[in-house]
Coordinates of C-alpha atoms and ligand atoms in Angstrom, one line a residue:
X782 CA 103.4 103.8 104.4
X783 CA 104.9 105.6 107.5
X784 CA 108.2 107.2 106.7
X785 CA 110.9 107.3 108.8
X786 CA 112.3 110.5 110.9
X787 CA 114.6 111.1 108.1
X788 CA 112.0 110.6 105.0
X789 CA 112.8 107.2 104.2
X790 CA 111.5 104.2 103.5
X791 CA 111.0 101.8 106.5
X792 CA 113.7 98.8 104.5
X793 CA 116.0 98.0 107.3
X794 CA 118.9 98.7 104.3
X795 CA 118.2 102.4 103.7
X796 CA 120.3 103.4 106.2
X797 CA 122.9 101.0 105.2
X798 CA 123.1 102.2 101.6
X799 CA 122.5 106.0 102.7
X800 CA 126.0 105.9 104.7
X801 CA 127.8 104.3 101.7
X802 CA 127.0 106.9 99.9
X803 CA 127.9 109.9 102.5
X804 CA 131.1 107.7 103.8
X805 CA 132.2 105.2 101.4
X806 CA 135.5 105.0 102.5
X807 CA 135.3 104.6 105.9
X808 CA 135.2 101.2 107.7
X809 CA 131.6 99.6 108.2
X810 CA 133.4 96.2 109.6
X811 CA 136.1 95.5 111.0
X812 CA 136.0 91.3 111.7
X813 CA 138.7 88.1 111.2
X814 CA 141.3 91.1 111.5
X815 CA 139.9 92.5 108.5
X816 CA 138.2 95.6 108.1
X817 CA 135.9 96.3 105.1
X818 CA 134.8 99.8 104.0
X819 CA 131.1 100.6 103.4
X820 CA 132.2 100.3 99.7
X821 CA 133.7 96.8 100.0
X822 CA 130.8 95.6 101.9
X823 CA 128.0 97.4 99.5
X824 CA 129.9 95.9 96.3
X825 CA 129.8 92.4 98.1
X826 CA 126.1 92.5 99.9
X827 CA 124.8 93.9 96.1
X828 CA 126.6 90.9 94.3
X829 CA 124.4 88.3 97.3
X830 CA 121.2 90.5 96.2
X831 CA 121.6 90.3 92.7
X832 CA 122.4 86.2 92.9
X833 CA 119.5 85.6 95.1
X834 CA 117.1 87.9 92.6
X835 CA 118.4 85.8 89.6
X836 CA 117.1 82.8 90.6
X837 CA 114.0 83.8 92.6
X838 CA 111.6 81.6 91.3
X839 CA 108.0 83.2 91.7
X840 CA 109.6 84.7 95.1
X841 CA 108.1 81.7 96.6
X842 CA 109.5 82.5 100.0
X843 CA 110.3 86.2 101.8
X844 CA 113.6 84.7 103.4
X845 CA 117.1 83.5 103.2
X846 CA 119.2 81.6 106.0
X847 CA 122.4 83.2 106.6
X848 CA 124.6 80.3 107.9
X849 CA 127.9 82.4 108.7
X850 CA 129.7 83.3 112.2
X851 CA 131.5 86.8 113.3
X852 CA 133.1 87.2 109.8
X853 CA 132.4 89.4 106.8
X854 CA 130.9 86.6 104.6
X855 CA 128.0 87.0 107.6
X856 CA 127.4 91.0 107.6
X857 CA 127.8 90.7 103.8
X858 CA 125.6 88.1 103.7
X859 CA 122.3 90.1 106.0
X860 CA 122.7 92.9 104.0
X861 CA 122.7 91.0 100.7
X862 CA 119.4 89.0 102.3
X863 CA 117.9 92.6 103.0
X864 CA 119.1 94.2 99.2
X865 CA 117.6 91.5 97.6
X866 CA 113.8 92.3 99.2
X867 CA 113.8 89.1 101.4
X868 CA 114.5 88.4 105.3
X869 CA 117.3 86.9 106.9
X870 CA 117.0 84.1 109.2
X871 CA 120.6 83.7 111.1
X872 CA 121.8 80.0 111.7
X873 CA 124.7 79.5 114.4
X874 CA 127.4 76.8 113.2
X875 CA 128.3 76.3 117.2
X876 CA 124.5 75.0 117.5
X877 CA 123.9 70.8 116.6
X878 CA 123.2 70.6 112.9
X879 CA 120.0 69.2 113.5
X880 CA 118.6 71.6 115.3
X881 CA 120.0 74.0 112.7
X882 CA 118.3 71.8 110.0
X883 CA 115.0 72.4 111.7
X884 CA 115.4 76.1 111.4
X885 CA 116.3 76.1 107.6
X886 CA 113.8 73.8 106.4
X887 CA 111.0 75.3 109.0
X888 CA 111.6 78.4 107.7
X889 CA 111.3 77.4 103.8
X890 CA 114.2 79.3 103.1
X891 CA 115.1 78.6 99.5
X892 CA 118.4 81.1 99.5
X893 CA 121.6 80.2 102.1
X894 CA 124.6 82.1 102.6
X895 CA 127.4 80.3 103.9
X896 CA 131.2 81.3 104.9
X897 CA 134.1 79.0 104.6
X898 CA 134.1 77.8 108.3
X899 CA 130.5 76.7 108.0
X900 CA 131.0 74.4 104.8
X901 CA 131.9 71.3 107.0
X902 CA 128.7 71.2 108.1
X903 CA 126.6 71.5 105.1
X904 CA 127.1 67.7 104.3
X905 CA 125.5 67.1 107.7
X906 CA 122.9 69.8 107.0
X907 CA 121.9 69.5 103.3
X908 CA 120.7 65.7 104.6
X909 CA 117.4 66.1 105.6
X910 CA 117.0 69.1 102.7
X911 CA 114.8 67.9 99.9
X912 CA 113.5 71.1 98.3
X913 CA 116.1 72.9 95.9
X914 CA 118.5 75.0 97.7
X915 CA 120.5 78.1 96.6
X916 CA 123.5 78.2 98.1
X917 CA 126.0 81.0 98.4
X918 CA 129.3 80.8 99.5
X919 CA 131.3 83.6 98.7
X920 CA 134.4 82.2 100.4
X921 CA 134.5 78.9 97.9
X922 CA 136.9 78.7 95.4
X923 CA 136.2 75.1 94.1
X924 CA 132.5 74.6 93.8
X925 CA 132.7 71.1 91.5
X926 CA 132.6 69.0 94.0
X927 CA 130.1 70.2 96.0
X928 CA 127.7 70.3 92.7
X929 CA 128.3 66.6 92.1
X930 CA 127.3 65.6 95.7
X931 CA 124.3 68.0 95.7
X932 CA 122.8 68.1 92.4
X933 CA 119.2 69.1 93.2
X934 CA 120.7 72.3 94.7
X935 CA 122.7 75.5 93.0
X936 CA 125.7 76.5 94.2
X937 CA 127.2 79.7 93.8
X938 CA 131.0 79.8 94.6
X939 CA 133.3 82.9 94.7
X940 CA 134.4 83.3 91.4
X941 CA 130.1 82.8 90.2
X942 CA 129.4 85.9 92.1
X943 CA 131.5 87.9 90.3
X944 CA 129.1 87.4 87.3
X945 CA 126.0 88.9 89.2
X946 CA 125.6 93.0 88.8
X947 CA 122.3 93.1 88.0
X948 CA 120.3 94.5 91.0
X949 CA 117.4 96.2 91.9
X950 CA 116.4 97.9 94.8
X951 CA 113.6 96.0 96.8
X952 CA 110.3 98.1 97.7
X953 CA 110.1 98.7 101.0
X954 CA 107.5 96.5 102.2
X955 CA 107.0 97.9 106.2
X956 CA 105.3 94.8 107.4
X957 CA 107.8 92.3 105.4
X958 CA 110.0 90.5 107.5
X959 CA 113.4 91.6 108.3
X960 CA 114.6 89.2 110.4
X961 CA 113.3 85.4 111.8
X962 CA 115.0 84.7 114.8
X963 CA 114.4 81.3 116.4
X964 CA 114.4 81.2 120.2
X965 CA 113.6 78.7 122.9
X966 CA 110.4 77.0 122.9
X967 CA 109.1 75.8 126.3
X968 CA 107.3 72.6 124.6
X969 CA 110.3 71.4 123.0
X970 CA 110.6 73.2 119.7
X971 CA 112.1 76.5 118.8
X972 CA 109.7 79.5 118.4
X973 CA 110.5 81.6 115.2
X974 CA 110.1 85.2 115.9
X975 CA 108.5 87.4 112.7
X976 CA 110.3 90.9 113.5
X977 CA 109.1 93.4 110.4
X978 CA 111.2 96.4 108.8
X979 CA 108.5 98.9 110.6
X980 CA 109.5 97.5 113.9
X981 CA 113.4 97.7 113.7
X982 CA 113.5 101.1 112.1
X983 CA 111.2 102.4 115.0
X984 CA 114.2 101.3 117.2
X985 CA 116.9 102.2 115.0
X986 CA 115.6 105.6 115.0
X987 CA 115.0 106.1 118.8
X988 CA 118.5 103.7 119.4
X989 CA 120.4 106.5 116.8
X990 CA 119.2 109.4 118.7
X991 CA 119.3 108.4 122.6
X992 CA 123.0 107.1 121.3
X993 CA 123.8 110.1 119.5
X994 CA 126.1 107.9 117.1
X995 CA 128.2 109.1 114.4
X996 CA 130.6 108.5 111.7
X997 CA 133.5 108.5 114.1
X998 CA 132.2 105.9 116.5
X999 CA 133.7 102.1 116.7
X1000 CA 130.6 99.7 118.2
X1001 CA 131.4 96.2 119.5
X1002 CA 129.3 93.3 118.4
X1003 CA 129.6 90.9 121.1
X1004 CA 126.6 88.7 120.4
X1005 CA 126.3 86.2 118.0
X1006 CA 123.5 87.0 115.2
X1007 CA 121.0 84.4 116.9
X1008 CA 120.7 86.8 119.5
X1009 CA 118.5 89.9 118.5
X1010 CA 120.7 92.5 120.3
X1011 CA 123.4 91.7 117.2
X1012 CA 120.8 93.4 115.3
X1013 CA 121.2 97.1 117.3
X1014 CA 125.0 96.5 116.7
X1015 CA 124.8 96.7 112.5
X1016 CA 121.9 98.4 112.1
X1017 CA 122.4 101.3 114.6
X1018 CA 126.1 102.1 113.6
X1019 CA 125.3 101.3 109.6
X1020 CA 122.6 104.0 109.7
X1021 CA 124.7 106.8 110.8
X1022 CA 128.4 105.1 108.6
X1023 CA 129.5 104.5 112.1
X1024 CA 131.8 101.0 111.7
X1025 CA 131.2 97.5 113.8
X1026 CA 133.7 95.8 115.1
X1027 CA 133.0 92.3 115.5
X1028 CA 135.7 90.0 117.6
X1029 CA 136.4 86.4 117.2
X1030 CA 135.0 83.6 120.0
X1031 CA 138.4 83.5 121.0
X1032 CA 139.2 87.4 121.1
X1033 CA 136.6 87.5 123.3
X1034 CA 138.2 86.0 126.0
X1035 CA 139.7 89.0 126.7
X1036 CA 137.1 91.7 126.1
X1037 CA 139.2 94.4 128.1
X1038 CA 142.2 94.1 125.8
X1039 CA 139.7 93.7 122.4
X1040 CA 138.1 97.5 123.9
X1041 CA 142.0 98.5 124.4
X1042 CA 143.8 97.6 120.7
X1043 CA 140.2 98.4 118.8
X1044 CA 139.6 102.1 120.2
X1045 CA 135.9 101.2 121.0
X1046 CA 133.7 103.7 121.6
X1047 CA 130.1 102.1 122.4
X1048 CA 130.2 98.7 124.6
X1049 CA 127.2 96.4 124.1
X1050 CA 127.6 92.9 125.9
X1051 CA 125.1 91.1 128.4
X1052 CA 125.8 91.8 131.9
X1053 CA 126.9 88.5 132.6
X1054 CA 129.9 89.7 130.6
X1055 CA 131.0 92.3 133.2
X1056 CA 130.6 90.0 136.0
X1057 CA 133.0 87.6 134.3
X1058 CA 135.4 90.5 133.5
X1059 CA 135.1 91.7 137.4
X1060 CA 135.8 88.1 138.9
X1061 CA 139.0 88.0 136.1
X1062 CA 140.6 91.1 137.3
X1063 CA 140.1 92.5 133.9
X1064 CA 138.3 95.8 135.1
X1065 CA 141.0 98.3 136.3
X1066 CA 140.7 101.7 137.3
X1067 CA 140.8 103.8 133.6
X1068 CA 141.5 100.9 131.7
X1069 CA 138.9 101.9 129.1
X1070 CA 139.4 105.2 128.2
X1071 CA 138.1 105.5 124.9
X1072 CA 134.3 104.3 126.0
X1073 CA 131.7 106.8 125.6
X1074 CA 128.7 104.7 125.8
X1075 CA 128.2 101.2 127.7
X1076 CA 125.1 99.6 127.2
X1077 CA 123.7 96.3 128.4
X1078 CA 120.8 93.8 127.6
X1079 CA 119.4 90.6 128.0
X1080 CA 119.3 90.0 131.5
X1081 CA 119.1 91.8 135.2
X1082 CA 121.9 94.3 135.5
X1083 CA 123.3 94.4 139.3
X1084 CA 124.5 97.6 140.5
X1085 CA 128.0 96.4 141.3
X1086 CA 128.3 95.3 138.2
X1087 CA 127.6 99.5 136.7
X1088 CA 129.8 100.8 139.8
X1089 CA 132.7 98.2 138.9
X1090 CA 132.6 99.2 135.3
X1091 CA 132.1 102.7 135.7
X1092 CA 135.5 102.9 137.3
X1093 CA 136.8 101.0 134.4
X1094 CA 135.2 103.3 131.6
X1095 CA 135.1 106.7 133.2
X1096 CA 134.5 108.4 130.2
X1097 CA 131.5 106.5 129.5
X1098 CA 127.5 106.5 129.4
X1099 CA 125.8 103.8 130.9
X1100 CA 122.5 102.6 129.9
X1101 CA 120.5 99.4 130.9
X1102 CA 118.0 98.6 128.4
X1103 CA 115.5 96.0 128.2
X1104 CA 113.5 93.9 126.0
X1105 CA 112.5 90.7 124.8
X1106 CA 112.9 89.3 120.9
X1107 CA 109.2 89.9 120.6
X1108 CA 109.3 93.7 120.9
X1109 CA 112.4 94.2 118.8
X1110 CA 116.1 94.4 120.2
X1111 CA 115.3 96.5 123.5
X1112 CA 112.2 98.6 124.4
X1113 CA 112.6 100.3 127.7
X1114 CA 115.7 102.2 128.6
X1115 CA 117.5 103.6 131.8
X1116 CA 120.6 105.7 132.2
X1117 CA 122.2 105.1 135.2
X1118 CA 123.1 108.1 137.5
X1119 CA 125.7 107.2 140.2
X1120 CA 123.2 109.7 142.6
X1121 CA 119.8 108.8 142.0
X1122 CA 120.3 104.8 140.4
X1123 CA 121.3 103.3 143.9
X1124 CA 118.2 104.5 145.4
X1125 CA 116.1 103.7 143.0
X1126 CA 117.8 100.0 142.5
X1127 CA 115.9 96.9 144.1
X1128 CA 117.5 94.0 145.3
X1129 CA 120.7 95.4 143.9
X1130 CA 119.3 95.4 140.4
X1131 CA 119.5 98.3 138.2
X1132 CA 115.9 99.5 137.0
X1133 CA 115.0 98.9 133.5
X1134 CA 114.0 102.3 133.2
X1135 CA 111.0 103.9 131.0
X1136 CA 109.6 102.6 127.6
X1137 CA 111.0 103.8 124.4
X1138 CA 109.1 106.3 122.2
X1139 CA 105.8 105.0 120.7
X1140 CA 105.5 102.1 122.9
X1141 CA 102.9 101.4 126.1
X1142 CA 102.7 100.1 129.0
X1143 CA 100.3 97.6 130.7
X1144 CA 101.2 96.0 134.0
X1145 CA 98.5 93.6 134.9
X1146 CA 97.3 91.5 137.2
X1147 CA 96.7 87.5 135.9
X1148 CA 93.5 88.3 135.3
X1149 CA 95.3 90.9 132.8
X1150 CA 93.7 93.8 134.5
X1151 CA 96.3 96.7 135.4
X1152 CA 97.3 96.9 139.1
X1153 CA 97.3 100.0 141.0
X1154 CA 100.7 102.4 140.9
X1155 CA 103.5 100.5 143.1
X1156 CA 102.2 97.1 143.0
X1157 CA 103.8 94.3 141.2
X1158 CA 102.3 92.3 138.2
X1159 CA 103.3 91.1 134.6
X1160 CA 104.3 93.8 132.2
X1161 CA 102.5 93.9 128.9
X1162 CA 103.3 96.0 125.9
X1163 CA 102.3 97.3 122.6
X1164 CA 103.6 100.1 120.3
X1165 CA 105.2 99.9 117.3
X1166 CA 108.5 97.7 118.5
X1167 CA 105.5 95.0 118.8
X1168 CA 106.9 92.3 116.3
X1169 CA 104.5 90.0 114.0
X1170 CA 104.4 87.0 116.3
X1171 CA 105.6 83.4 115.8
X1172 CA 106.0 82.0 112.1
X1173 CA 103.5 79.4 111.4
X1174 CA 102.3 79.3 114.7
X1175 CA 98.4 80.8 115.4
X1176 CA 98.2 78.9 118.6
X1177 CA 101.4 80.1 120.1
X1178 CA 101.0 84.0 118.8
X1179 CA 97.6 84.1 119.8
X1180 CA 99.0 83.0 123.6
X1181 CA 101.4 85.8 123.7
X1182 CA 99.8 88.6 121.9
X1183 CA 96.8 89.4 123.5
X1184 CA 93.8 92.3 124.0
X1185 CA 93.5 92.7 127.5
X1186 CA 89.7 93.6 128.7
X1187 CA 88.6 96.7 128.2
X1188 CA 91.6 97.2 125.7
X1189 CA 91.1 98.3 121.9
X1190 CA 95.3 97.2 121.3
X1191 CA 97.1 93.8 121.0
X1192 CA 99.6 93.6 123.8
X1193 CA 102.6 91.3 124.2
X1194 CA 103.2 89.1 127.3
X1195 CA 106.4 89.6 128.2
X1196 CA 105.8 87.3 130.7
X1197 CA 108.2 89.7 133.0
X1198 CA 107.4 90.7 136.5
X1199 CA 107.9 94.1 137.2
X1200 CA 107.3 97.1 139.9
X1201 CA 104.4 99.5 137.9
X1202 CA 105.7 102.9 139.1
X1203 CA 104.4 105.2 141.6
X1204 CA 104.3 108.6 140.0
X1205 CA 107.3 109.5 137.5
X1206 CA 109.7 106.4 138.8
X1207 CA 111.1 104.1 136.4
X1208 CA 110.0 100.5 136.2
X1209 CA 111.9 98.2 138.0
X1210 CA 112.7 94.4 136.9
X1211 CA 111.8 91.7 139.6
X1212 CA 111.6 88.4 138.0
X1213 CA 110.0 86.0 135.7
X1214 CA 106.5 84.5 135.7
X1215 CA 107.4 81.4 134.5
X1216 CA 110.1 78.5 134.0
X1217 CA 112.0 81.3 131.2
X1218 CA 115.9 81.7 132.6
X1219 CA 118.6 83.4 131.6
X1220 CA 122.3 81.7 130.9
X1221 CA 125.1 83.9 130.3
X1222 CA 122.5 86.2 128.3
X1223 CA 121.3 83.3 126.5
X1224 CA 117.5 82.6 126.5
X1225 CA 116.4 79.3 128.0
X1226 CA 113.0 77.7 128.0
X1227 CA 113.0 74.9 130.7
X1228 CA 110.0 73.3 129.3
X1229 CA 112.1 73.1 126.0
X1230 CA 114.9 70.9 128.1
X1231 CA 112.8 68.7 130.0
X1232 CA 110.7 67.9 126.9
X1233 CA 114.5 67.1 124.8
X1234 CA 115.3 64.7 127.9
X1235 CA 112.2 63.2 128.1
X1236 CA 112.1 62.1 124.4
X1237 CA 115.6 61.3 125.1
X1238 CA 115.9 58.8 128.4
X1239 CA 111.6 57.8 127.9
X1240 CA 111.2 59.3 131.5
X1241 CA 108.9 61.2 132.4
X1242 CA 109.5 62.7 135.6
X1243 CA 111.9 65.5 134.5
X1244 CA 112.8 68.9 135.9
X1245 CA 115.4 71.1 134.9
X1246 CA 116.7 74.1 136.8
X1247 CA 119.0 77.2 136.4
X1248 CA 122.0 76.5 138.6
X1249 CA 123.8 77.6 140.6
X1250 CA 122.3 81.2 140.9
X1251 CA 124.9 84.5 139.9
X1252 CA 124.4 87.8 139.9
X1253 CA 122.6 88.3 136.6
X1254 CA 120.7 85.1 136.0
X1255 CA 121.9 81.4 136.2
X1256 CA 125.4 79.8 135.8
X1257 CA 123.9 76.8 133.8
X1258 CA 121.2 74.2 133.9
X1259 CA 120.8 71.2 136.2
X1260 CA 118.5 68.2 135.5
X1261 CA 116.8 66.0 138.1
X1262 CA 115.2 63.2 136.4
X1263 CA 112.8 60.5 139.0
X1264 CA 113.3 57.0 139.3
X1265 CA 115.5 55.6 136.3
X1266 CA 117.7 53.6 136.1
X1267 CA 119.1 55.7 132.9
X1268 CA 122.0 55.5 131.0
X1269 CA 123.6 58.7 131.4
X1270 CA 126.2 58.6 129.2
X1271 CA 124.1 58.1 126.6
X1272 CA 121.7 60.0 127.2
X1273 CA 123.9 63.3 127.8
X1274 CA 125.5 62.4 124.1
X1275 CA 121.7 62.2 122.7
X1276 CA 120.6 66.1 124.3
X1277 CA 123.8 67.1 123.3
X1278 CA 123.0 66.4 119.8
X1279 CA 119.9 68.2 120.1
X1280 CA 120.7 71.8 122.2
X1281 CA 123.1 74.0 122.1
X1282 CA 125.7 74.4 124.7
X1283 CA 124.5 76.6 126.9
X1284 CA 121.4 74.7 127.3
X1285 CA 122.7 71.0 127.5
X1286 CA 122.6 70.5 131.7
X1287 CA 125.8 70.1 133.3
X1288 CA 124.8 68.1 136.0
X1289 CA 122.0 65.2 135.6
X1290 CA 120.7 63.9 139.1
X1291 CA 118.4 60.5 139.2
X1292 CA 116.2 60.6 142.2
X1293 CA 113.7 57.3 143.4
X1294 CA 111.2 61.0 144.5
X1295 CA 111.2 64.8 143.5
X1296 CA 109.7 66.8 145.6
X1297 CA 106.2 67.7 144.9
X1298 CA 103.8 70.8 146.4
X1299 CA 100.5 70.3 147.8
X1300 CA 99.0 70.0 144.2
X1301 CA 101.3 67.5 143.4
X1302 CA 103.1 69.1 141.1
X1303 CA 106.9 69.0 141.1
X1304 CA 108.3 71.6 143.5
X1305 CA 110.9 73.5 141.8
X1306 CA 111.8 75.9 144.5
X1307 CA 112.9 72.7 146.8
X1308 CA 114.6 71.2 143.5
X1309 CA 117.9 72.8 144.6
X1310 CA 117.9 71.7 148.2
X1311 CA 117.9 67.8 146.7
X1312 CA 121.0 68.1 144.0
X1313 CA 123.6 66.9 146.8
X1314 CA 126.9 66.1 144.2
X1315 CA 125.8 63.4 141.7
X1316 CA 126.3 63.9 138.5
Ligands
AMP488 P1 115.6 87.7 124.7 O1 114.3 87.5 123.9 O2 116.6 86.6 124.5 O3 116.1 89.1 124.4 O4 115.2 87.7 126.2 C1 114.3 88.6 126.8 C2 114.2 88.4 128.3 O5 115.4 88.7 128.9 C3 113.2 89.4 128.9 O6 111.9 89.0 128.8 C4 113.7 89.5 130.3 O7 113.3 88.4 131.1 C5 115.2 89.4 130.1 N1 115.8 90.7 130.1 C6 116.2 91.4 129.0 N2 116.8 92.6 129.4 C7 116.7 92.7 130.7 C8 117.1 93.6 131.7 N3 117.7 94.8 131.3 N4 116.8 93.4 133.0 C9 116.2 92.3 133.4 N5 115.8 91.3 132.5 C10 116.1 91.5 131.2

């Protein structure tokens, strides 16, 4: 087994437990205005491991859902997945319960944390669960009633958990999975993504060092745990006692006062974030004082965005970093220089920079072979970020993770279009391949809309689109569906039930004709040319 930098075993919790030790007493969350200290958090996450070890059954299955939002019941509850040897597979109450339902029971987790604001839902969710559930809710003070409407499962309420103390550390299994995150399928059905402990602790370690984070540092965790980028967030300041300071959906509405009354001293958001900021008036001259660091992911970062920022936190770092799910959290980095980054920016768009330690690059041609320095072509990667592929799914992994010719190493498709440097340049970001788009950060398969309202309205002419076009990505997603008649009342209730938010179309146009290109395949460059105002 490969150690880590520091000696340690590749478990995702080592850092975690090492800082309790060193700093017990200092914050390691601060969330619902509450902040718990790496003591408080251990003593809770320990009690989850040693419940979930009790009543492992043949350890039947390596994970456990963790059904809990931007509270402490949720960081308690990914530790206490991780302390008790297993994964944790994050479910998002804001998403439609079915499609949550499909995560759990794809998953075959047999363990589920949930927090008190999640509990309404469980009714809804435990439906279509027919193997024998533990559940944990660490926020439940009465759980009777819930036994007598779901007798096939255990539940475990907050005064049950007192009870378990007896837990062992897991061996450190480097390939295990740490986390299974579910994004956007392009045929209609979520793709699990198998990231191992070997592949976050090779970012953690870089992410520690180029970040130079310490015990005194406050980190923001802006994204919701279905998004990968929440995993820097923990992990990063947990392995150097550093505390995380997670705001509500509502705080967020004003990030700029959340950075003021928290002392915040590394920003992570998507850079749709700062746009929205900018065209609020919420990025004044100083306001941020206390930022030393300001990083952003998930989508293309303009340079106005950086240079309005910049004059907001003038104390701070910026970095753009880049990566998909698939190569763990982020993977290429740049640090923005108000000299050199305008010149080498394209189309106003802040280079992503050079990979992270350990991890190659390939930019290839369709025919996968590299291009020459300076041309353009899809960048492929390998290294030791590269995560395990898609659960239960050869056909899809095998797709994505490929050995290009004349290769000995598996690569991943990021299916990104990028610049392949001339000389020591950075790589520069220029597009996607495919129908892939991003919405306020969020990943969005097209494929996977158009197939929800097919099944949903029994059309099949259907495109979708990212619309209207901002500055990072895509304000939302239009749907043009040909000929009809549908009901679309009806049918915007039925995808609404299916996709979250940010994916459900906000404007549905029914067309006799789409237009198609010369192979007769829907056009969906002239798509936005025909959406006129219909609804
Ligand atoms: P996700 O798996 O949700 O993290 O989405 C990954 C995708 O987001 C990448 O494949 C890119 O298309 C896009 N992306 C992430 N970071 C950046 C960035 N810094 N610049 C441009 N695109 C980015």
């Amino acid at each position: 087994m490969e150690l880590r930098a520091d000696g340690s075993r590749p478990g995702l919790w080592t850092g975690f437990l090492r800082s309790a030790k060193l700093f017990p007493d200092r914050p390691a969350v601060v969330a619902q205005g509450t902040s718990l200290s790496y003591r408080q958090l251990r003593e809770v996450a320990v009690r989850i491991a040693a419940c979930i070890q009790a009543h492992r059954e043949g350890s039947s299955t390596p994970l456990t859902a963790v059904f809990a939002h931007r509270g402490a019941t949720a960081f308690a509850g990914v530790l206490g997945s991780l302390l008790a040897g297993n994964g944790y597979v994050p479910l998002n109450r804001t998403f439609p319960v079915e499609r949550t339902r499909s995560m759990l029971v794809r998953s075959e987790c047999r363990s589920i944390i949930v927090d008190a604001e999640s509990l309404p839902q469980m009714d809804a969710l435990m439906a279509g669960v027919d193997e024998p559930l533990l559940v944990i809710a660490p926020g439940l003070e009465n759980p009777r009633p819930y036994r007598e409407r779901w007798p096939l499962h255990i539940i475990v309420g907050a005064a049950d958990l007192d009870g378990y103390a007896d837990w062992r550390e897991p061996d450190a299994r480097e390939d295990a999975i740490a986390y299974l995150l579910f994004t956007s399928g392009s045929t209609g059905v979520p793709k699990g993504v198998m990231v191992a402990h070997r592949n976050v602790a090779a970012y953690v370690d870089h992410a520690a060092e180029r970040f130079a984070v310490t015990e005194l540092d406050i980190v923001s965790q802006t994204f919701d745990m279905t998004f990968d980028l929440s995993a820097s967030d923990m992990f990063v300041a947990w392995e150097r006692g550093a505390c995380v300071c997670c705001p509500s959906q509502k705080t967020l509405i004003n990030p700029g006062r959340f950075i003021r009354d928290q002392g915040l001293t590394v920003w992570f958001s998507v850079p749709s974030m700062v746009a929205l900021m900018k065209q609020s008036g919420l990025l004044k001259p100083g306001g941020f004082p206390s930022l030393r660091l300001s990083l952003f992911c998930g989508e293309p970062l303009p340079v106005a965005s950086v240079a309005a920022w910049a004059m907001a936190a003038p104390n701070s770092v910026v970095e753009n970093l880049y990566g998909p799910t698939e190569l763990t959290i982020a993977c290429t980095g740049y640090r923005w220089d108000p000299k050199r980054a305008p010149l080498e920016a394209e189309m106003g768009i802040v280079p992503i920079g050079a990979p992270f330690p350990g991890m190659n690059v390939l930019v290839v041609d369709e025919h996968l072979n590299e291009v020459g320095p300076g041309a353009d072509g899809e960048l492929l990667m390998s290294g030791p970020q590269m995560s395990l592929g898609y659960w239960k799914d050869p056909e899809k992994t095998a797709a994505a993770f490929v050995v290009p010719p004349g290769r000995k190493e598996m690569f991943y498709r990021t299916g990104d279009r990028v610049r392949r440097p001339a000389g020591d340049g950075p790589l520069t970001h220029l597009g996607r391949m495919d129908s892939q788009v991003k919405i306020l950060g969020h990943r969005v398969e097209l494929g996977e809309v158009e197939a929800v309202v097919r099944e949903a309205s029994g059309v099949d002419g259907v495109v979708a689109i990212g619309w209207p076009v901002t500055s990072s990505g895509y304000g939302g997603i239009e749907v043009l569906i040909e000929g009809g008649p549908v009901d679309l009342d009806r049918l915007r209730a039925a995808v609404a039930a299916r996709l979250p938010d940010y994916m459900v179309p906000r404007r549905w146009h029914v067309r006799s004709r789409l237009p198609r290109n010369a192979n007769g395949k829907y056009d969906r460059k002239a798509m936005p040319a025909v959406l006129g105002d219909s609804q």
